[in-house]
Coordinates of C-alpha atoms in Angstrom, one line a residue:
X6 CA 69.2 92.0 125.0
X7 CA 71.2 89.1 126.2
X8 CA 70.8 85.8 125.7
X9 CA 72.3 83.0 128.3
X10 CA 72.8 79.9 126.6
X11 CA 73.4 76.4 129.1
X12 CA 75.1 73.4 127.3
X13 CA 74.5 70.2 128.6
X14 CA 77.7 68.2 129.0
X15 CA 78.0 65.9 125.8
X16 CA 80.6 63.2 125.0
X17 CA 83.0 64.3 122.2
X18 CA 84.5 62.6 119.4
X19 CA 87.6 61.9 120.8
X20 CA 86.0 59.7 123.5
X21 CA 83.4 58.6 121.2
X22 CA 86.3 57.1 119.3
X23 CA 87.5 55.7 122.0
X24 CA 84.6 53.8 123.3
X25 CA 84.1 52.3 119.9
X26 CA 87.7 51.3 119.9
X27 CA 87.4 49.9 123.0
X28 CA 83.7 48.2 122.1
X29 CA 85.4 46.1 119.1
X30 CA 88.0 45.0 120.8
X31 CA 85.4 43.0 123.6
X32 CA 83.7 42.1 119.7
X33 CA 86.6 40.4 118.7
X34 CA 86.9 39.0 122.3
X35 CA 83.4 37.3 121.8
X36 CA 83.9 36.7 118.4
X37 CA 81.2 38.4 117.1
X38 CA 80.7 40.9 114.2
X39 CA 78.6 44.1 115.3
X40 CA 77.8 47.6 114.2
X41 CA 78.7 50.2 117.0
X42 CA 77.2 53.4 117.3
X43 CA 77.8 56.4 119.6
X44 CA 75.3 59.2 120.1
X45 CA 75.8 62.4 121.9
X46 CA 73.4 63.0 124.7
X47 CA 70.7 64.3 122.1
X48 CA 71.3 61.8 120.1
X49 CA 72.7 62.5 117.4
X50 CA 75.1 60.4 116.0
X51 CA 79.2 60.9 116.5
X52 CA 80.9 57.7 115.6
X53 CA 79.6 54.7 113.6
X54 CA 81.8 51.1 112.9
X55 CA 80.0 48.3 111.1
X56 CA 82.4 45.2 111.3
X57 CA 83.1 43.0 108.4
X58 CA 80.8 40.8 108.2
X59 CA 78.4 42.6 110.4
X60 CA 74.8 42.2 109.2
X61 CA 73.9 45.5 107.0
X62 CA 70.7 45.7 109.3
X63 CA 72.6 46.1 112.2
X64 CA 73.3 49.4 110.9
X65 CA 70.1 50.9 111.8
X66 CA 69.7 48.8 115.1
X67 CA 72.7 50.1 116.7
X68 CA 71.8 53.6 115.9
X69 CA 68.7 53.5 116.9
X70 CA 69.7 51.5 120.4
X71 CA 72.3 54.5 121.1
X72 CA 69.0 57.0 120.4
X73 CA 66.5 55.3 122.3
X74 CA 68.8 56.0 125.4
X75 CA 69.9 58.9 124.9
X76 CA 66.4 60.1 124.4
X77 CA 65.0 58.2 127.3
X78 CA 67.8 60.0 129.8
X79 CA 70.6 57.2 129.8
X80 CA 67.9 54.3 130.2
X81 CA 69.4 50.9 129.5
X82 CA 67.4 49.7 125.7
X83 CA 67.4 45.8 127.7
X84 CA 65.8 47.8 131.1
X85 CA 62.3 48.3 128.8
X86 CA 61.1 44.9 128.6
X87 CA 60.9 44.7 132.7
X88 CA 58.9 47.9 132.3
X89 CA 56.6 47.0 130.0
X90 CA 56.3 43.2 130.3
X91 CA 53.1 43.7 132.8
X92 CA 51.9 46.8 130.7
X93 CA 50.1 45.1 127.9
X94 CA 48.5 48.2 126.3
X95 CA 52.0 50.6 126.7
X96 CA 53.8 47.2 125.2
X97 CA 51.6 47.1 122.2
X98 CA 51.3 50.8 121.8
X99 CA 54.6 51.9 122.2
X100 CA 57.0 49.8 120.1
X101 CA 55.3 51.4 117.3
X102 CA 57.4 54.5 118.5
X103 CA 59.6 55.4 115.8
X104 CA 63.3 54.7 116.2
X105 CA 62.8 53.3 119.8
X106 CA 64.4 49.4 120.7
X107 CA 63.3 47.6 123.3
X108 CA 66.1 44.9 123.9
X109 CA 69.4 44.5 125.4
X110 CA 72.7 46.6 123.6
X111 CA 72.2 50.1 124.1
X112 CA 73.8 51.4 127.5
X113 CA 74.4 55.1 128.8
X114 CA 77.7 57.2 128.7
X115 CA 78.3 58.3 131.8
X116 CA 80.8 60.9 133.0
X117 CA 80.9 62.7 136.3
X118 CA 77.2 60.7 137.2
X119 CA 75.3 62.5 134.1
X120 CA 74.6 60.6 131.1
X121 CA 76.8 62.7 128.3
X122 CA 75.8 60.0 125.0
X123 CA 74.6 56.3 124.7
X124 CA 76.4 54.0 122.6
X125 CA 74.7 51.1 120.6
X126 CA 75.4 47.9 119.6
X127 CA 73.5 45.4 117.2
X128 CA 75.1 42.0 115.1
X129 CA 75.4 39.5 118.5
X130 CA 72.9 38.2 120.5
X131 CA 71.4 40.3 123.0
X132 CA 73.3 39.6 126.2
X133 CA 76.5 39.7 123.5
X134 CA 75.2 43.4 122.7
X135 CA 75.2 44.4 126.3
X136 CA 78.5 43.4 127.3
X137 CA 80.1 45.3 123.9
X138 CA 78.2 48.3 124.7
X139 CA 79.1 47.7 128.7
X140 CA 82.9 47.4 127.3
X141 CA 82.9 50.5 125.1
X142 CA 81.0 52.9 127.9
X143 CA 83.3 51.7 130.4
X144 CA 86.4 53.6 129.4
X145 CA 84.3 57.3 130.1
X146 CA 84.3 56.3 133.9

C-alpha cells in the first residue's frame, strides 16, 4: 500500500522570524507597544513577541487575529466587519465563534500568490494593528 502525502506550502521559522523582526520595527516607528504573532497556514503558532509594555491581553488577541486568518484562507481579521455589518443574525451569531476576531490586525502571508501563515497583531489601535501586521507580511513578497 502506498500512501501519497501533499503538503501545503507553509511559512517557516526563519521567515516567521523575520516578519516579526520586521513588524516591531514599524512598532517602534508608531510608537506603540504590541504583541506579534505568526501562524503557519493551519494556524498554529511559529513565532510570538509581546513588547514591553505591551498589554498582557494582547497576548491572546494577536494569536487569535493570526488564527482567524489563517483559518478563514488568508482573509484580512478588519475585511469581517464589511461582511457582516448588513448580516445582523451572522454578526450576532458568529462572534461567538471561538478564537475568531473580527477587527483590523490580522493580515495573510503571502508567497508565490498562496497564503503560506497569517501574522497578528494586538496592543495599538486598530488601523495601528494593520499597518504592523502590513509591515511584518511585507518582507515574504
Amino acid at each position: 500500500m502506498s500512501i501519497d502525502y501533499v503538503l501545503a506550502p507553509t511559512v517557516t521559522l526563519a521567515a516567521a522570524q523575520r516578519a516579526v523582526a520586521e513588524a516591531i520595527a514599524k512598532a517602534e516607528e508608531l510608537a506603540v507597544d504590541v504583541c506579534i504573532a505568526v501562524t503557519d497556514g493551519g494556524g498554529h503558532l511559529l513565532a510570538m513577541v509581546r513588547m514591553d509594555r505591551a498589554p498582557l491581553l494582547c497576548i491572546h488577541i494577536a494569536q487569535d487575529k493570526a488564527y482567524s486568518v489563517a483559518s478563514f484562507g488568508g482573509l484580512p481579521t478588519s475585511d469581517w466587519w464589511r461582511l457582516l455589518e448588513s448580516e445582523p443574525a451572522l454578526l450576532h451569531g458568529i462572534v461567538k465563534t471561538e478564537r475568531l476576531i473580527i477587527f483590523g490586525g490580522g493580515v495573510p502571508l503571502v508567497c508565490d500568490g498562496r497564503t503560506v501563515g497569517a501574522i497578528g497583531v494586538s496592543g495599538g489601535s486598530a488601523e495601528q494593528d494593520v499597518q504592523i501586521a502590513e509591515a511584518g507580511a511585507a518582507v515574504l513578497t
